[in-house]
Tab-separated table of C-alpha atoms in Angstrom:
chain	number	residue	atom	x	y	z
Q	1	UNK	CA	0.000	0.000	0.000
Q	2	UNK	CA	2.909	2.607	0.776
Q	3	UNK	CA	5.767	2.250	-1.128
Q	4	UNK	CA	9.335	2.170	0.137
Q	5	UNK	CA	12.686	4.170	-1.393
Q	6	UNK	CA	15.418	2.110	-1.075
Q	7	UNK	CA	18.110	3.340	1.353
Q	8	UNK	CA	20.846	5.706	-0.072
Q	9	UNK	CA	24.552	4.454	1.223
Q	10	UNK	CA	25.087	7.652	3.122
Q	11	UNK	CA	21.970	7.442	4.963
Q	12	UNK	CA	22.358	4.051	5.944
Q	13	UNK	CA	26.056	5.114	7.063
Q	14	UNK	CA	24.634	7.658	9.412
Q	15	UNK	CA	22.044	5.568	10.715
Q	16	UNK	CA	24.720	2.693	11.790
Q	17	UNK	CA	27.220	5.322	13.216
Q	18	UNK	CA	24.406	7.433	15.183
Q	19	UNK	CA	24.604	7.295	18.991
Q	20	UNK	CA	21.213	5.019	19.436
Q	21	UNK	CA	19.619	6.988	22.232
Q	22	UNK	CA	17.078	10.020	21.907
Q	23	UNK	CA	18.933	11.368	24.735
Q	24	UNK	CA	21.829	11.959	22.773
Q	25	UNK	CA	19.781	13.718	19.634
Q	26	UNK	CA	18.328	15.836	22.989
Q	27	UNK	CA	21.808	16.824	24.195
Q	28	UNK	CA	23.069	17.671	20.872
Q	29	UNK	CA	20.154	20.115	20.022
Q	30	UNK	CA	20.852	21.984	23.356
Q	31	UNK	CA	24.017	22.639	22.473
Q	32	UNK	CA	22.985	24.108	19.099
Q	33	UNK	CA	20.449	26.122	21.142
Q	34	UNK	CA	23.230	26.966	23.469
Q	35	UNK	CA	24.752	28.733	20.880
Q	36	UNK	CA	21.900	30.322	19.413
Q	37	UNK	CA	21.432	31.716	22.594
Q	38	UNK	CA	24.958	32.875	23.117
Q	39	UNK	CA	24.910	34.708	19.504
Q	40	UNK	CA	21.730	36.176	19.952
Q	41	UNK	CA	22.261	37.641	23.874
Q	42	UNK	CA	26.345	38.506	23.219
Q	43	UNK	CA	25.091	41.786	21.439
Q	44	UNK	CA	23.851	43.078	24.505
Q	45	UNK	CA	27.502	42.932	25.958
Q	46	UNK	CA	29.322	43.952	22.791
Q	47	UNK	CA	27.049	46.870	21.983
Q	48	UNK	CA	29.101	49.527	24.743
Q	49	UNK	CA	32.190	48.405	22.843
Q	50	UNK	CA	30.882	49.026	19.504
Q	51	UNK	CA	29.915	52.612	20.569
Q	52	UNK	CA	33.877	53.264	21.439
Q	53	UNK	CA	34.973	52.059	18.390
Q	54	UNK	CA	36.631	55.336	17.225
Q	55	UNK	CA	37.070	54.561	13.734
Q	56	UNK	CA	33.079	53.935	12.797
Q	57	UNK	CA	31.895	56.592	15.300
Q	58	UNK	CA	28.338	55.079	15.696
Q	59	UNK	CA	25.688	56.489	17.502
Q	60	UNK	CA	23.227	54.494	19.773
Q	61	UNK	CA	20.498	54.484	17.028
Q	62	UNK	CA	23.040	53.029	14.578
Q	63	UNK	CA	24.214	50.301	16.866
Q	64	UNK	CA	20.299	49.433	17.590
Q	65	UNK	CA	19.211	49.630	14.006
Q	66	UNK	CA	22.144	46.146	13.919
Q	67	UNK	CA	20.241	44.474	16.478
Q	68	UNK	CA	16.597	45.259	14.928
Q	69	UNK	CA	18.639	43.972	11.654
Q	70	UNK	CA	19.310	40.939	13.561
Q	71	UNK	CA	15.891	40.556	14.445
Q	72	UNK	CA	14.530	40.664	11.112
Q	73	UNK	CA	16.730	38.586	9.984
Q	74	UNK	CA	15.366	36.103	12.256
Q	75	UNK	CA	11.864	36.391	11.329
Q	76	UNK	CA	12.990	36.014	7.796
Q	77	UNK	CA	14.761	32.659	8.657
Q	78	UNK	CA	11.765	31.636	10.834
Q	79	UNK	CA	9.727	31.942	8.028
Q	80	UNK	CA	11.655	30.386	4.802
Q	81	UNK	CA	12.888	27.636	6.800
Q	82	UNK	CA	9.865	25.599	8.365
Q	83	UNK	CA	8.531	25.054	5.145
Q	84	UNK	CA	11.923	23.730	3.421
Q	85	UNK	CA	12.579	21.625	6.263
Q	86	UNK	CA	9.309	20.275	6.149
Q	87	UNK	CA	10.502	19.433	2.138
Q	88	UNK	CA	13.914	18.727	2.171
Q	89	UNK	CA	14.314	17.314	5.891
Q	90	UNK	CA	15.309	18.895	9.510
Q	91	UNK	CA	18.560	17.508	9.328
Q	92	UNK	CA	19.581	19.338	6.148
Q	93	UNK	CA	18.381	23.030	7.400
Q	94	UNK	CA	19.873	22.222	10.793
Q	95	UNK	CA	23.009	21.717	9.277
Q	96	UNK	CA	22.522	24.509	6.872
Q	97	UNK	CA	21.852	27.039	9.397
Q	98	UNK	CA	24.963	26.092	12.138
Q	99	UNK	CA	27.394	26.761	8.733
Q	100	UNK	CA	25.063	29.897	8.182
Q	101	UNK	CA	25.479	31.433	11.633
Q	102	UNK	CA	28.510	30.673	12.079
Q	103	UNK	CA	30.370	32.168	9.361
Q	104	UNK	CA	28.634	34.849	9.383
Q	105	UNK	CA	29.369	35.676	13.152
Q	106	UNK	CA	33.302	35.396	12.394
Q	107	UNK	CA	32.433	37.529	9.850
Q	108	UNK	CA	31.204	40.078	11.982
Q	109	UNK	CA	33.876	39.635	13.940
Q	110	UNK	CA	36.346	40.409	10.867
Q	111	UNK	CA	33.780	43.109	9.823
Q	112	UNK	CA	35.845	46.129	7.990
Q	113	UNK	CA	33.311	48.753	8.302
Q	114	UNK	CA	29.822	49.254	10.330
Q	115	UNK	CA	27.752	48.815	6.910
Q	116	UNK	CA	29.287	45.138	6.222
Q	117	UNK	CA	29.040	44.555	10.229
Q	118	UNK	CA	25.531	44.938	9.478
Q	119	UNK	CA	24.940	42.867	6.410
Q	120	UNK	CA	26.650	40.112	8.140
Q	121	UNK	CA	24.499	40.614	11.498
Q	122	UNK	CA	21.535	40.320	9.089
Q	123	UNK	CA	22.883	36.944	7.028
Q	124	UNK	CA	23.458	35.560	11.230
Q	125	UNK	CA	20.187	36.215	11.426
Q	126	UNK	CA	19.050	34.086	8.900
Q	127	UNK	CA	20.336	31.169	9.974
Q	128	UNK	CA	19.531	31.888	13.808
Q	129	UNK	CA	15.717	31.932	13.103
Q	130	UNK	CA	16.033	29.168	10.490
Q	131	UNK	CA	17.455	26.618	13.139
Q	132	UNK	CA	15.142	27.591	15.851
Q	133	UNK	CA	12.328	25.997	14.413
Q	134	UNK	CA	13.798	23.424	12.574
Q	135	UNK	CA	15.420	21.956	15.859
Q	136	UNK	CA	12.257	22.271	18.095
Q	137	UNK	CA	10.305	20.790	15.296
Q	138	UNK	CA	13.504	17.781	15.599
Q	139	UNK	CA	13.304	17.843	19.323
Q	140	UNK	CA	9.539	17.125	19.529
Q	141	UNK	CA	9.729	14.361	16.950
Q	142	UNK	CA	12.869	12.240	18.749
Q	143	UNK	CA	11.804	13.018	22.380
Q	144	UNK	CA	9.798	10.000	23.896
Q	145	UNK	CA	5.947	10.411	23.173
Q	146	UNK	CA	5.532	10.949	27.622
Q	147	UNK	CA	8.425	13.437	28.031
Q	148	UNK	CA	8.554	15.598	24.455
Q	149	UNK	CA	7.547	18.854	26.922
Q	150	UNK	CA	10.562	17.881	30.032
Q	151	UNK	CA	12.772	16.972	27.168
Q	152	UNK	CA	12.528	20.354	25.143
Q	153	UNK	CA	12.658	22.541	28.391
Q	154	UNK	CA	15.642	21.020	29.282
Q	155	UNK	CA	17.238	21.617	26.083
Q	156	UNK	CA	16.030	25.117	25.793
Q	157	UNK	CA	17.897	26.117	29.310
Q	158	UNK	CA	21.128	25.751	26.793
Q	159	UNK	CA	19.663	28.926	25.572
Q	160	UNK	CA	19.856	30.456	28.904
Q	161	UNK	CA	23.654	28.835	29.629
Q	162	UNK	CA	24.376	30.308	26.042
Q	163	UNK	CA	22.808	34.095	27.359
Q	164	UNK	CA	24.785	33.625	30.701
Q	165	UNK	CA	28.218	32.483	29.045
Q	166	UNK	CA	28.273	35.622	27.257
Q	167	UNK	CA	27.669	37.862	29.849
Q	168	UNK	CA	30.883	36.207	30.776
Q	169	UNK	CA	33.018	35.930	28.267
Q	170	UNK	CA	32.227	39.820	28.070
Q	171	UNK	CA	33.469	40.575	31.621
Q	172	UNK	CA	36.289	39.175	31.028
Q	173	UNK	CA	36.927	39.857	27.491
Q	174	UNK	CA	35.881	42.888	26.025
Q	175	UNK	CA	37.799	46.002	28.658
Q	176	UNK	CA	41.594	44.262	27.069
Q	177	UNK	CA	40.262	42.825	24.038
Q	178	UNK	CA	37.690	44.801	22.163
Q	179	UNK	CA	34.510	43.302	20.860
Q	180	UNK	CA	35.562	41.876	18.125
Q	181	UNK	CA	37.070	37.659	19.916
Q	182	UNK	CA	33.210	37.788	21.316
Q	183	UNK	CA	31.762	38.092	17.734
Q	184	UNK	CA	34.499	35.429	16.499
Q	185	UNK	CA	33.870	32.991	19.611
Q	186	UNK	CA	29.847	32.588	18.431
Q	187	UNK	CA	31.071	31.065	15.043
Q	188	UNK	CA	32.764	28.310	17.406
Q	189	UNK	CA	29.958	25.897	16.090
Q	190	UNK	CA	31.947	25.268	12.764
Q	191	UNK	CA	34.329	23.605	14.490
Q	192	UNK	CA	31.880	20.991	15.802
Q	193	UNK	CA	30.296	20.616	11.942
Q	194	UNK	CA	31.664	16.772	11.673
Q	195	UNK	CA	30.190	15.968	14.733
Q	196	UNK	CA	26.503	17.049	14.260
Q	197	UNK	CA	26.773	15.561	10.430
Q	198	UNK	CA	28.156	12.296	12.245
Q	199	UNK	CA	25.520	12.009	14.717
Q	200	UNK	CA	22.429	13.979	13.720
Q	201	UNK	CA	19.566	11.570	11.860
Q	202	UNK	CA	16.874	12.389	10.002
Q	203	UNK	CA	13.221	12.394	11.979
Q	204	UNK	CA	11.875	9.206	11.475
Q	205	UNK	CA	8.158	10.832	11.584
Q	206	UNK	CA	9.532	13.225	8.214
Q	207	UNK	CA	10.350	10.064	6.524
Q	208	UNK	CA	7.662	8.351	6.781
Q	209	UNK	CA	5.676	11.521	5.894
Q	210	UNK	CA	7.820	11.016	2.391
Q	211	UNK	CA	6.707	7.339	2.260
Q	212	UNK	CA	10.391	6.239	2.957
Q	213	UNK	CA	9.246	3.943	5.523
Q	214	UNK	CA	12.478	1.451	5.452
Q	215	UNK	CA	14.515	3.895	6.812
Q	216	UNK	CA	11.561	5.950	9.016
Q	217	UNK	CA	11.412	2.245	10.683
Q	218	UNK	CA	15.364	1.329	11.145
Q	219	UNK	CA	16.168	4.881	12.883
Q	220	UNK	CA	13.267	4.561	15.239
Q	221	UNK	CA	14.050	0.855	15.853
Q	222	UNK	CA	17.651	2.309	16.951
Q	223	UNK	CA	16.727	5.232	18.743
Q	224	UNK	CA	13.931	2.980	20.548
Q	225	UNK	CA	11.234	5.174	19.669
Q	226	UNK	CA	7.674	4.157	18.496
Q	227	UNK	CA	7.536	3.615	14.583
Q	228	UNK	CA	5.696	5.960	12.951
Q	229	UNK	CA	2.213	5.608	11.933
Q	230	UNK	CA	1.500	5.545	7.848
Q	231	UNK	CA	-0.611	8.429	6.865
Q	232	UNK	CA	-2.588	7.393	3.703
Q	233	UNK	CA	-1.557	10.263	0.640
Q	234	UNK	CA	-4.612	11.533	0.679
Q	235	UNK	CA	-4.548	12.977	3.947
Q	236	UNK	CA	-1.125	14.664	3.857
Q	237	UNK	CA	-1.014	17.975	3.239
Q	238	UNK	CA	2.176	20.925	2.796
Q	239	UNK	CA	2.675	24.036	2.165
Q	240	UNK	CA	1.700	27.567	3.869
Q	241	UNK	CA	-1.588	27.006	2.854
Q	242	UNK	CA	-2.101	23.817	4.342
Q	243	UNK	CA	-1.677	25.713	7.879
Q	244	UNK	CA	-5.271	27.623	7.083
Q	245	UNK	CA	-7.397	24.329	5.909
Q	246	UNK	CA	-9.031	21.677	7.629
Q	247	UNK	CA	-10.349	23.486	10.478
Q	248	UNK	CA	-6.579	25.089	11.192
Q	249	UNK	CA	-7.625	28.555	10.605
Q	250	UNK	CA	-8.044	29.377	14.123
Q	251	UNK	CA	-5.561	27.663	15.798
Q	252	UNK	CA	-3.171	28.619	13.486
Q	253	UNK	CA	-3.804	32.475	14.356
Q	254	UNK	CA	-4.233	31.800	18.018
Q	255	UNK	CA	-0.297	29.716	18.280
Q	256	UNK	CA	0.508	33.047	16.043
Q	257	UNK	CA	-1.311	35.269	18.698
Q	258	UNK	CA	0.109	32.931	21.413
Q	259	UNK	CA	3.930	33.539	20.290
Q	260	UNK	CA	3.671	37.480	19.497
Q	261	UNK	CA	2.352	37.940	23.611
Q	262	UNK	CA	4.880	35.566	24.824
Q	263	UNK	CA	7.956	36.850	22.865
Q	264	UNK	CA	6.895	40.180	23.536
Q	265	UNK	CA	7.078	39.196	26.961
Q	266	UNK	CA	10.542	37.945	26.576
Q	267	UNK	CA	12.159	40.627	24.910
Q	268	UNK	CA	10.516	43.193	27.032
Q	269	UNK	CA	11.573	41.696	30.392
Q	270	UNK	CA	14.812	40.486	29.866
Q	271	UNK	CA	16.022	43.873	28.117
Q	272	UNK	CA	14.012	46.073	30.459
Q	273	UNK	CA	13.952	44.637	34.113
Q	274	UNK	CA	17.088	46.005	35.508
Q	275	UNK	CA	16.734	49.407	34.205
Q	276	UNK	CA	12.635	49.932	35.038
Q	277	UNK	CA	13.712	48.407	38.698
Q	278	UNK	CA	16.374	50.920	38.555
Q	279	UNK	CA	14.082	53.858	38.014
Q	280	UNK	CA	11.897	52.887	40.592
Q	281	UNK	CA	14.540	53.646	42.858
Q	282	UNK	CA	16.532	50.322	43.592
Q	283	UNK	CA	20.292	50.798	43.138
Q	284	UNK	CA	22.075	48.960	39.981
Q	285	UNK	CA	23.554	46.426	41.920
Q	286	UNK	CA	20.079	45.209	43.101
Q	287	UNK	CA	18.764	45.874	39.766
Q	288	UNK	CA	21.228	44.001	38.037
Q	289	UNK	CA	20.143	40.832	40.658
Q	290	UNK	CA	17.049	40.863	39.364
Q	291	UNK	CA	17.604	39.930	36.029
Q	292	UNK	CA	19.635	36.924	37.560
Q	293	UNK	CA	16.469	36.175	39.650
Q	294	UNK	CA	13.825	36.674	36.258
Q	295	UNK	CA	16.269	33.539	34.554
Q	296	UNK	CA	16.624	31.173	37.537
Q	297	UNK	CA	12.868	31.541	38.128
Q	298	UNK	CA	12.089	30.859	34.321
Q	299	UNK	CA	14.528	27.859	34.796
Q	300	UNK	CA	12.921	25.962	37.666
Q	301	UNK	CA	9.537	26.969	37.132
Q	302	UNK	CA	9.551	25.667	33.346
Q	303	UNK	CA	11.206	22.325	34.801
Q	304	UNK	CA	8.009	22.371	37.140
Q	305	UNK	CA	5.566	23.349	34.005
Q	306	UNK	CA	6.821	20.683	31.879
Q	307	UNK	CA	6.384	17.645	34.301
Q	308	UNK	CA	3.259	18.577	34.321
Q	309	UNK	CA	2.484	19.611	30.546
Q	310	UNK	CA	3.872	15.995	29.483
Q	311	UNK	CA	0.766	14.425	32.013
Q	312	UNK	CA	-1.003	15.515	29.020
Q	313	UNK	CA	-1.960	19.353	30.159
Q	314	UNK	CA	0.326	21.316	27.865
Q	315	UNK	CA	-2.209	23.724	26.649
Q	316	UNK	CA	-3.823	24.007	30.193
Q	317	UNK	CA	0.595	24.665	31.382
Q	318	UNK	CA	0.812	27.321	29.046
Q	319	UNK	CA	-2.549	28.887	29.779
Q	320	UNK	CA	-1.635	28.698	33.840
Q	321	UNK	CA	1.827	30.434	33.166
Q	322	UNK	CA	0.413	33.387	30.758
Q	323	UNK	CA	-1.599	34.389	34.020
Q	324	UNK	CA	1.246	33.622	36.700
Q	325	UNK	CA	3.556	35.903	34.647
Q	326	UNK	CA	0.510	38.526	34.402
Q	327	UNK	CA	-0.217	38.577	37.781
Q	328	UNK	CA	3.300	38.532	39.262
Q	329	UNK	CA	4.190	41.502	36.753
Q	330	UNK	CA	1.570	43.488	37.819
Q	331	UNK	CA	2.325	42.902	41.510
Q	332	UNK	CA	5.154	44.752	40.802
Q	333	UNK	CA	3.560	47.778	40.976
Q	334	UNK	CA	2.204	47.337	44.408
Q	335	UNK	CA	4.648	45.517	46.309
Q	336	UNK	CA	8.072	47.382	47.353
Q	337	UNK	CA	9.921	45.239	49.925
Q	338	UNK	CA	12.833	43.335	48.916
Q	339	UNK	CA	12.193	39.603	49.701
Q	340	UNK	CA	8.762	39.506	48.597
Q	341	UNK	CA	9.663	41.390	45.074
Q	342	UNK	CA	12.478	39.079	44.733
Q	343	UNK	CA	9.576	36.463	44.549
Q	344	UNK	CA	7.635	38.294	42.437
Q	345	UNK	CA	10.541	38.375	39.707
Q	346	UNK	CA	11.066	34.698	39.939
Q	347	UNK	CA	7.424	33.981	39.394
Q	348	UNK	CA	7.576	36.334	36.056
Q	349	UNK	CA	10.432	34.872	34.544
Q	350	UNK	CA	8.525	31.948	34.954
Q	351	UNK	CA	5.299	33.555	32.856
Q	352	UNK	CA	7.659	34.986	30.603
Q	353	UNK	CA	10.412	33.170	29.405
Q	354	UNK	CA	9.210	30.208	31.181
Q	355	UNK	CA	5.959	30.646	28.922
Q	356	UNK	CA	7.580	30.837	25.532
Q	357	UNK	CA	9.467	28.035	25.610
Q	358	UNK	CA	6.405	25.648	26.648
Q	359	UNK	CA	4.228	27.456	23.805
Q	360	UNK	CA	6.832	25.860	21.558
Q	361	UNK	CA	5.569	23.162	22.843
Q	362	UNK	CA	2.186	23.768	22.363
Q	363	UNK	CA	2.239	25.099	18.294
Q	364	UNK	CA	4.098	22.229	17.842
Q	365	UNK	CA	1.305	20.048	19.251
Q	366	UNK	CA	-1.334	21.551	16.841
Q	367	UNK	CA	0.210	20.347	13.597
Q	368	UNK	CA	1.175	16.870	12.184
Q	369	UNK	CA	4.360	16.227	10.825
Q	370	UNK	CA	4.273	16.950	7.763
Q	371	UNK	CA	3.560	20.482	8.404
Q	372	UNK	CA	5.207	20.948	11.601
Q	373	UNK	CA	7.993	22.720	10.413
Q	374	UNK	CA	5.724	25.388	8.300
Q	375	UNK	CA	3.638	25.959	11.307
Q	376	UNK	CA	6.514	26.545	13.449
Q	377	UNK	CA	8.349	28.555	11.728
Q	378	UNK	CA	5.708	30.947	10.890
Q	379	UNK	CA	3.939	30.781	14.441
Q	380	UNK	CA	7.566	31.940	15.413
Q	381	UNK	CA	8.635	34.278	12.773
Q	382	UNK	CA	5.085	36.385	13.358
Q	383	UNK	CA	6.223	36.272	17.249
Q	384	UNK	CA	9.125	38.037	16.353
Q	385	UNK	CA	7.130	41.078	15.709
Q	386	UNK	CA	6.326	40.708	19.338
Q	387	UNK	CA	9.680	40.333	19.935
Q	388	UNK	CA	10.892	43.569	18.638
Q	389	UNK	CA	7.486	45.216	19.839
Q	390	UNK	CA	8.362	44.052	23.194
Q	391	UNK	CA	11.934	46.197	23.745
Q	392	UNK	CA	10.112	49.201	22.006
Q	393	UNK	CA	7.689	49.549	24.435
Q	394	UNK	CA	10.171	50.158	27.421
Q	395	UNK	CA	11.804	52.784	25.124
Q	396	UNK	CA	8.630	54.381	24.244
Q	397	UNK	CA	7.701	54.091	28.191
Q	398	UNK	CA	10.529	55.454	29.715
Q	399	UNK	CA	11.230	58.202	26.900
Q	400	UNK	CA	7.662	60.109	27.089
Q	401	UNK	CA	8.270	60.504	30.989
Q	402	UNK	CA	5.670	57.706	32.471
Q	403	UNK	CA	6.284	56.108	35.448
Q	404	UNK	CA	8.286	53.129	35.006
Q	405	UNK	CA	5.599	50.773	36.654
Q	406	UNK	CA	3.949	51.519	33.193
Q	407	UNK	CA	5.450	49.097	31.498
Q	408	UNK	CA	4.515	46.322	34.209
Q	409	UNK	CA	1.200	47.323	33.261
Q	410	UNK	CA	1.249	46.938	30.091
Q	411	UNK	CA	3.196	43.628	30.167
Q	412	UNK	CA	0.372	42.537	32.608
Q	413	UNK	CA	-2.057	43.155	30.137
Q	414	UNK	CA	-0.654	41.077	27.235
Q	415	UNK	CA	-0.051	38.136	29.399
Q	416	UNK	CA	-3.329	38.084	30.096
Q	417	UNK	CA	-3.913	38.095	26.389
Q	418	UNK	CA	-1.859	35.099	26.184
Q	419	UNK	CA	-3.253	33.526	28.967
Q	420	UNK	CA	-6.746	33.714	26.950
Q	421	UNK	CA	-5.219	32.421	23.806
Q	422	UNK	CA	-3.800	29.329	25.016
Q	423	UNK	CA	-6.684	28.563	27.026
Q	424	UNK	CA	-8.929	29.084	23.422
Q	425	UNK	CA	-6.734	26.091	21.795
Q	426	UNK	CA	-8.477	23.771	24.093
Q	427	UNK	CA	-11.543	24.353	22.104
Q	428	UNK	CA	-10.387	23.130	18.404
Q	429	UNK	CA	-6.933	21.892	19.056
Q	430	UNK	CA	-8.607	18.020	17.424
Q	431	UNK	CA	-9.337	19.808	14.761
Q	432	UNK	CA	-5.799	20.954	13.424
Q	433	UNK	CA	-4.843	17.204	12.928
């Protein structure tokens, strides 16, 4: 009834040579998402050290316009990728997008002149938002059917190891050695390119989405996963406009609805905190803390969220942490002593970033395989607009002379969006399969 492709040598050379546990596919995608978090955050400690540089005499609106370049680039690479790897494979954009990024970050690193700084920050870009997607789609698809949410939260806190190492690596880099080794260091991933095309398979539930069921059946059989289910022809669908048919109309503007609040969230928090909790009148060093305190609670509250989203609750998870994130942020703005804010930080990071990594999750969920990719990577690329909406709202806060507790407010008010949004895919999520 389905036919089967015979094997090609070099895919039946990567099957026998791949390290047969999930766990392994698991650790390897952290560590790409450990450095797509390290290349994304290490602007933040470069950008001071840009402005110095005497020879391009930037101004701050030049040096932000590269990270809203960066940005776009993203949502570019979000976008074009999820449907090719939902055409040519995960493993192939994966692969694709680590020699993408990191050229182009040595290349920024080797940058002559602001304008090709930029052009390479943009081409980074690209492949940054191209392997988001592409990996969570991978990570979903290879994670055991009970533990898929516990098993992409832990890889995602490589993003936040990524953020933290280059907070480092700037402290102790950038005063004697310019900004330019911390640009270099994020193209570091080329080095490991033989090991990820060594050990990095193709999804077994993508091959046997392409009828290639031989090989869709050894990998699985190795990796000890379930073997995927045929699909009969006629009920596989791809393209972008297989994400608005068969009832997916909805949910697919609610998961993009669902990313724009929570990586509006994101952004907004993590490059705001320290600096609204400064203006409200605690002292840098406190402020500073803070930010510390919004990751570690985003940590060990998503560790907490996902045990219980893999029960089976993953929409109900997400809904639950849009309105712990809105209620902690808006208890912000009545609560003033130092313990109990301290708490109050934790819980957000926990309905911010916390929320967006489980909402992966969640999109993720509302698609089948063969258009998992597309839906991700749009879901995600539209969430970038949130992403970049997010930061502009603290400027736009802060510069027409509101009170800082403003923006808690308004951050308040979009979880609370979100919180309604996730809580509307229980209604039609049967539908989207």
């Amino acid at each position: 009834m389905y036919g089967e492709e015979p094997m090609a040598i070099q895919d039946i050379a990567i099957v026998k040579e791949s390290v047969r546990s999930p766990n392994m596919i698991v650790a390897l995608c952290g560590l790409l998402i450990l450095f797509d978090g390290y290349d994304l955050i290490v602007y933040g400690a470069v950008a001071p050290a840009l402005l110095r540089e005497a020879s391009w005499a930037l101004t701050p609106g030049m040096v932000g316009r590269a990270a809203s370049i960066t940005l776009f680039g993203m949502l570019l690479g979000a976008l074009v990728a999820g449907t090719l790897a939902d055409r040519i494979g995960r493993r192939k954009v994966i692969i694709g997008s680590l020699l993408s990024f990191s050229v182009m970050m040595i290349g920024s690193g080797f940058a002559p002149s602001f304008l090709a700084f930029e052009g390479t920050r943009f081409l980074a870009g690209l492949g940054l938002g191209a392997l988001f997607p592409t990996v969570t789609a991978l990570i979903i698809e290879f994670s055991p059917p009970k533990r898929k949410a516990m098993a992409y939260s832990i890889t995602l806190l490589g993003y936040l190891i990524g953020g933290i190492l280059s907070g480092i690596l700037g402290i102790l880099l950038v005063q004697t050695y310019g900004w330019r080794p911390l640009m270099i260091i994020g193209g570091a991933p080329i080095l490991l390119l033989p090991l990820f095309l060594r050990l990095i398979p193709e999804s077994p539930e993508w091959l046997a989405s392409k009828d290639r069921h031989a090989e869709a059946n050894e990998i699985a059989t190795q990796f000890g996963l379930p073997r995927p289910t045929p699909r009969p022809a006629a009920d596989r669908q791809a393209g972008v406009k297989s994400l608005f048919s068969e009832g997916r109309l909805l949910p697919t503007l609610n998961a993009w609805g669902i990313h724009f609040c929570s990586l509006l969230l994101t952004f907004g928090m993590v490059n705001w905190l320290p600096t609204i909790m400064n203006k409200m009148g605690y002292d840098l060093g406190s402020a500073l803390l803070f930010s510390v305190t919004l990751n570690l609670g985003a940590a060990i509250g998503l560790l907490i969220g996902a045990r219980i989203a893999d029960r089976g609750n993953v929409k109900l998870v997400v809904a639950g942490m849009f309105a712990l994130g809105a209620c902690a942020i808006w208890l912000l703005t009545q609560v003033d002593e130092g313990l109990q804010v301290y708490g109050l930080v934790a819980l957000a990071g926990t309905g911010t970033i916390g929320t967006q990594i489980l909402a992966n999750v969640l999109v993720g969920s509302l698609y089948p395989v063969e258009i998992r990719g597309t839906g991700l990577g749009f879901s995600l690329g539209i969430g970038r607009i949130g992403g970049m909406i997010g930061p502009a709202i603290g400027g736009a806060v802060l510069g027409a002379g509101l009170a800082p507790q403003w923006n808690f407010y308004i951050f308040a008010a979009v979880g609370a969006v979100g919180c309604v949004l996730a809580a509307a895919t229980l209604l039609y999520s049967s539908k989207a399969h």
